[in-house]
C-alpha positions in Angstrom: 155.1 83.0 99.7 152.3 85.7 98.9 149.9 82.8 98.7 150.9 81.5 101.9 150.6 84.7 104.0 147.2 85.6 102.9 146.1 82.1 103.6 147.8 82.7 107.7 145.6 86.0 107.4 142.6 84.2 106.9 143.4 81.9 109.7 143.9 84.5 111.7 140.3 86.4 110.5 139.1 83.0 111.1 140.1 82.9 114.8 138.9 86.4 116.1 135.2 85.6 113.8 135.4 83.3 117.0 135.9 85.3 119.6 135.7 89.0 119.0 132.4 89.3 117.4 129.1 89.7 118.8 126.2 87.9 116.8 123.0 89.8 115.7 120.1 87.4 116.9 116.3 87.6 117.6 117.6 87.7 121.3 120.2 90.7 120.6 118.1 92.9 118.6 119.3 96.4 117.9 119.7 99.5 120.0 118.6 102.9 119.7 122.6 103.9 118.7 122.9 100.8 116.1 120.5 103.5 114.0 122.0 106.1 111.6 119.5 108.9 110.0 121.1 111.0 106.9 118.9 113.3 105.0 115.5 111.5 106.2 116.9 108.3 105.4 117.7 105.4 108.6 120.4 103.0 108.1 121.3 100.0 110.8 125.1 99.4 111.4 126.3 96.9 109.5 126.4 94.0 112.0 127.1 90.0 112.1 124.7 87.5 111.5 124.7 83.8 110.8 122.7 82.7 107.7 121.8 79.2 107.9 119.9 77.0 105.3 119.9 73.2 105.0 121.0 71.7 102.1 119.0 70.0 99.6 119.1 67.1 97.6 119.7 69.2 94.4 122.9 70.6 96.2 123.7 67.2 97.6 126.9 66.1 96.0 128.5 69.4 95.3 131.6 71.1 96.7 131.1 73.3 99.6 132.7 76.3 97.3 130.6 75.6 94.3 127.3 75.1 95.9 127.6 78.9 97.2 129.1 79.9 94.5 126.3 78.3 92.0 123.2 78.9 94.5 124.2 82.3 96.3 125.9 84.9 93.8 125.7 87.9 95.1 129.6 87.6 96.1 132.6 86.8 93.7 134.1 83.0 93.2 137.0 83.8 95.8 134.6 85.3 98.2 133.5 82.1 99.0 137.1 80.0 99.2 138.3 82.7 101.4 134.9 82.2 103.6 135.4 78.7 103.4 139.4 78.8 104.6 139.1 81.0 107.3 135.3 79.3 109.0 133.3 81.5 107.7 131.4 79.1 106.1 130.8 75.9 108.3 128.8 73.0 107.6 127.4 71.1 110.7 129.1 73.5 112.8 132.5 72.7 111.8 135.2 74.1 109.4 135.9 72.1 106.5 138.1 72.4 103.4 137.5 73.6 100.5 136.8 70.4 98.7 134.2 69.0 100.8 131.3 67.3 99.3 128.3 68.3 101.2 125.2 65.9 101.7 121.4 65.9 102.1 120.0 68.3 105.0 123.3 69.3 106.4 123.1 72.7 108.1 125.4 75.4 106.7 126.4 78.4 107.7 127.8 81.6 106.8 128.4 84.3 108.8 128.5 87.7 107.2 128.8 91.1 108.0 125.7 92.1 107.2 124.7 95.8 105.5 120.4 96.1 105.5 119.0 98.4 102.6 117.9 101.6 103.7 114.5 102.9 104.7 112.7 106.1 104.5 112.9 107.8 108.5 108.7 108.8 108.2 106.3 108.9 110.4 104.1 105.1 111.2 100.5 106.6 111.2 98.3 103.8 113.7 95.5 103.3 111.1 93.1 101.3 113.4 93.6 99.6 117.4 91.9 96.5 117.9 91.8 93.6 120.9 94.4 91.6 119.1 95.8 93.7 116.3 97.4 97.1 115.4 97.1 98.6 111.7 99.5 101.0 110.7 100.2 102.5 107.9 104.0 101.8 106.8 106.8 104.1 105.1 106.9 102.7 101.0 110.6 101.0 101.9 110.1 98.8 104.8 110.0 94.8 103.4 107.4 92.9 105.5 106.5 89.4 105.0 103.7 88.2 102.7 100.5 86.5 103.5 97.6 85.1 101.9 95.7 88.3 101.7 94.4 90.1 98.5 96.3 93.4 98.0 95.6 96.7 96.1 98.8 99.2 95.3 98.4 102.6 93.4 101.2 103.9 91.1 102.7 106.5 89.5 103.4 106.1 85.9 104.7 107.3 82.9 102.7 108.6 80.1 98.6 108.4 79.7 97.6 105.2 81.1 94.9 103.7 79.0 90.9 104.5 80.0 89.7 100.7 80.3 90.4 97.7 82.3 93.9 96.4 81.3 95.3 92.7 82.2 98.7 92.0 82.1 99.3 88.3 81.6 103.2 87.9 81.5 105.7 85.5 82.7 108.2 86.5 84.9 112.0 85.9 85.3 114.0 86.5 88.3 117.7 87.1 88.2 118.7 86.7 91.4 123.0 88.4 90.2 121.0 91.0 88.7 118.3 91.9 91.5 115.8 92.5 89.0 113.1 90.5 86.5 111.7 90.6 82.9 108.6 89.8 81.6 108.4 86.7 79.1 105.6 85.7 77.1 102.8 83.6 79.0 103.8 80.9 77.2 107.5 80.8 77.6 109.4 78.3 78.9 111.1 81.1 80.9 109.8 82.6 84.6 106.8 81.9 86.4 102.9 82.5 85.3 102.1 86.1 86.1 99.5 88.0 86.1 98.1 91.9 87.5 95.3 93.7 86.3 95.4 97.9 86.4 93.0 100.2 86.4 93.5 103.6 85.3 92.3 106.5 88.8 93.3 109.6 87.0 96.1 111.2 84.5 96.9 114.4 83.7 98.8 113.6 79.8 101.8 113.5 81.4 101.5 110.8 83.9 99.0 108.5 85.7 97.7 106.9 88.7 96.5 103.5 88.1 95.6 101.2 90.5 97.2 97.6 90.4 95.5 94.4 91.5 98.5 91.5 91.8 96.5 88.1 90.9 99.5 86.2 91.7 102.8 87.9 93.6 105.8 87.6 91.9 109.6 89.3 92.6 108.7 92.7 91.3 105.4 91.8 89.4 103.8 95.2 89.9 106.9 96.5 88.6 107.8 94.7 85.7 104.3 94.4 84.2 103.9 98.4 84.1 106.7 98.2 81.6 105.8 95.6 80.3 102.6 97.6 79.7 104.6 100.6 78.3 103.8 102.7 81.5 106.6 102.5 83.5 106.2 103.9 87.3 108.2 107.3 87.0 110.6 107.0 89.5 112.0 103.7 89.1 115.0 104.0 87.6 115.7 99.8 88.0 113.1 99.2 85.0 112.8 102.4 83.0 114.6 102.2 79.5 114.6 104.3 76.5 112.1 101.9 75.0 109.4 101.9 77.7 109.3 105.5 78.0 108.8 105.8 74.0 105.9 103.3 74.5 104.2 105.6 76.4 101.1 107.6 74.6 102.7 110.9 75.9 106.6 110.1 75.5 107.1 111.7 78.6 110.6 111.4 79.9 110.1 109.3 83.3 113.9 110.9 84.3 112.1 114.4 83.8 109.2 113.3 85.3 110.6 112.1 88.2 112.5 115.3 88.5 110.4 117.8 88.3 107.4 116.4 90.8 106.4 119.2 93.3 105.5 116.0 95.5 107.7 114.3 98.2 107.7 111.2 100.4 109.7 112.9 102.7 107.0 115.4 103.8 106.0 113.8 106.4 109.5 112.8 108.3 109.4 113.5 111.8 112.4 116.4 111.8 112.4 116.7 115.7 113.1 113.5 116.0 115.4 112.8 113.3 117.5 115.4 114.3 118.1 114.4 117.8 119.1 110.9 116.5 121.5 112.2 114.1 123.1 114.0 117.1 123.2 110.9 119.0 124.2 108.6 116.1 128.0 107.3 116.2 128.0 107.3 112.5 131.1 105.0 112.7 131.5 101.5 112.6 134.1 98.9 112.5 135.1 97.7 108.7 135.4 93.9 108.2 138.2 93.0 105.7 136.2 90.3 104.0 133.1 92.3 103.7 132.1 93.2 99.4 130.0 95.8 101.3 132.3 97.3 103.4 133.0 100.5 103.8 129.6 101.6 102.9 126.6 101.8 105.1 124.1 100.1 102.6 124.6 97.4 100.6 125.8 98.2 96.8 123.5 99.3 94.3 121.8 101.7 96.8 121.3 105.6 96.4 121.4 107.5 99.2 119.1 109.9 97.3 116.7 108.0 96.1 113.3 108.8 97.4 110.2 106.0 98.2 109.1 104.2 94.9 106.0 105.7 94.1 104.1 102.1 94.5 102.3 101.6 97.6 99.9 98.9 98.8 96.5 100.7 99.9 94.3 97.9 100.6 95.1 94.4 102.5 91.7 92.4 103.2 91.1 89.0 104.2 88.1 86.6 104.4 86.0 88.8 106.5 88.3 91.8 107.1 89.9 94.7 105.1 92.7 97.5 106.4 92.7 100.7 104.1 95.3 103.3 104.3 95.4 107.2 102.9 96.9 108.0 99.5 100.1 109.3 99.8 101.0 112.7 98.1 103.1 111.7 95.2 99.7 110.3 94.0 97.8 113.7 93.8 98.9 114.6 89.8 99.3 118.2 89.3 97.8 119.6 85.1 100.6 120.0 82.9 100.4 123.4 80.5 
């Protein structure tokens, strides 16, 4: 009986998806009010959107349930049976049950209620206006799009970083459940070929700048290769371990580090302005009942304290152009006593 009035519910969920929600789409972008600033930090609404992907011949053959389940696992197993009942999940445009077999370059969809990671509310500095372009200078937590351009990044890490040259050459291994990679040895069978080469700008015992030079771009390569290195960057607490820190020439604690910086990102936040918005804000919004994200603003595994990564990309160039942008102030190192 239980079983059968949650799967009405779902029908029911599955009805008003249809009719009562408005779809975030290039041609509905967001509004001034869809914006939430907390504490120099600007979150978006969660709103719906409509992931779609076609599927391909590796997923040809399996069920509808287990090809998200397998392929997309940031949600649990029942997630996806739910999303699947109640139309959530369509294939082709069309509700289907649980057990369909899905086949080569069928569209699917699934609509979510979507929560977007948080970014830092700073300032855009306009680097350089041209005919056809305008370079600015972006805040550490905004994701753009790569390109085939050559990039520099400086970074803060733990510990002395070593005077000469150093090449990283190290596999690695994305694990899409666990948001985050490891390095393997080049030759492993795991991960992809990796490799960055660092360069050591200053130090003061405790910590260094280094400058990073990605030769390929891999899901946190920059990242994962300073620990690898045994130099962790000293504020990002996704890859620092008790090992990596001991590593380090100094054994600095990065936690401490990290801590007791006299530098901020957030020096530069516009406070006029993000005051007035958090006036304005309506810092409610509605709560979907199949959301895993729900009733949070960000998605899970987000800190609404945690300040910009101190990793930041300095230098794009191209064939016959290069963009340079100012050091930002976490990378001015103050002496330890």
């Amino acid at each position: 009986m239980n079983k059968r009035k949650r799967e009405e519910e779902e029908e029911e969920e599955g009805i008003r998806m249809g009719t009562d929600i408005v779809w975030q789409t290039p041609a509905n972008p967001p509004h001034p009010h869809d914006y939430i600033f907390r504490n120099g930090i600007r979150y978006v609404k969660p709103y719906y959107f409509e992931f779609i992907a076609h599927v391909k011949n590796r997923w040809a053959g399996k069920t509808i349930v287990d090809l998200f389940a397998q392929e997309f696992k940031g949600r649990p197993y029942e997630y996806y049976v739910s999303a699947v009942k109640c139309g959530r999940i369509q294939v082709d445009g069309e509700r289907v049950p649980v057990s369909y077999i899905v086949k080569s370059s069928q569209k699917i969809s699934h609509f979510v209620h979507r929560h977007e990671p948080p970014v830092m509310a700073c300032e855009v500095p306009i680097l350089q206006k041209e005919l056809d372009v305008l370079t600015v200078c972006k805040p550490a937590s905004v994701p753009i799009e790569g390109g085939l351009v050559r990039k520099k990044y400086i970074a803060r890490v733990v510990g002395e970083f070593p005077k000469d040259e150093l090449v990283v050459d190290a596999n690695i291994d994305y694990n899409a459940r666990e948001g985050r990679s490891t390095a393997e040895v080049r030759d492993s069978a795991k991960g992809k070929a990796a490799s960055t080469k660092f360069t050591r700008i200053s130090s003061n015992g405790a910590q260094s700048i280094v400058l990073c030079e990605p030769i390929t771009g891999r899901t946190h390569q920059i990242r994962v290769h300073l620990k690898h290195s045994g130099h962790p960057i000293a504020n990002d607490m996704l890859y620092i371990s008790d090992e990596t820190v001991n590593r380090s020439s100094k054994g600095s604690s990065a936690d401490r580090s990290a801590c007791t910086s006299a530098t901020a990102l957030t020096s530069s936040i516009e406070e006029k302005v993000v005051n007035d918005c958090e006036e304005k804000s309506n810092v409610g919004f509605s709560i979907d009942p199949m959301c895993t994200n729900c009733p949070n603003l960000a998605p899970k595994g987000y800190d609404t304290d945690e300040e910009g990564l101190w990793l930041h990309c300095i230098q794009y160039s191209g064939p016959d152009w290069t963009y340079e942008c100012p050091y930002p102030d976490w990378a001015k190192l103050t002496q330890t006593i």
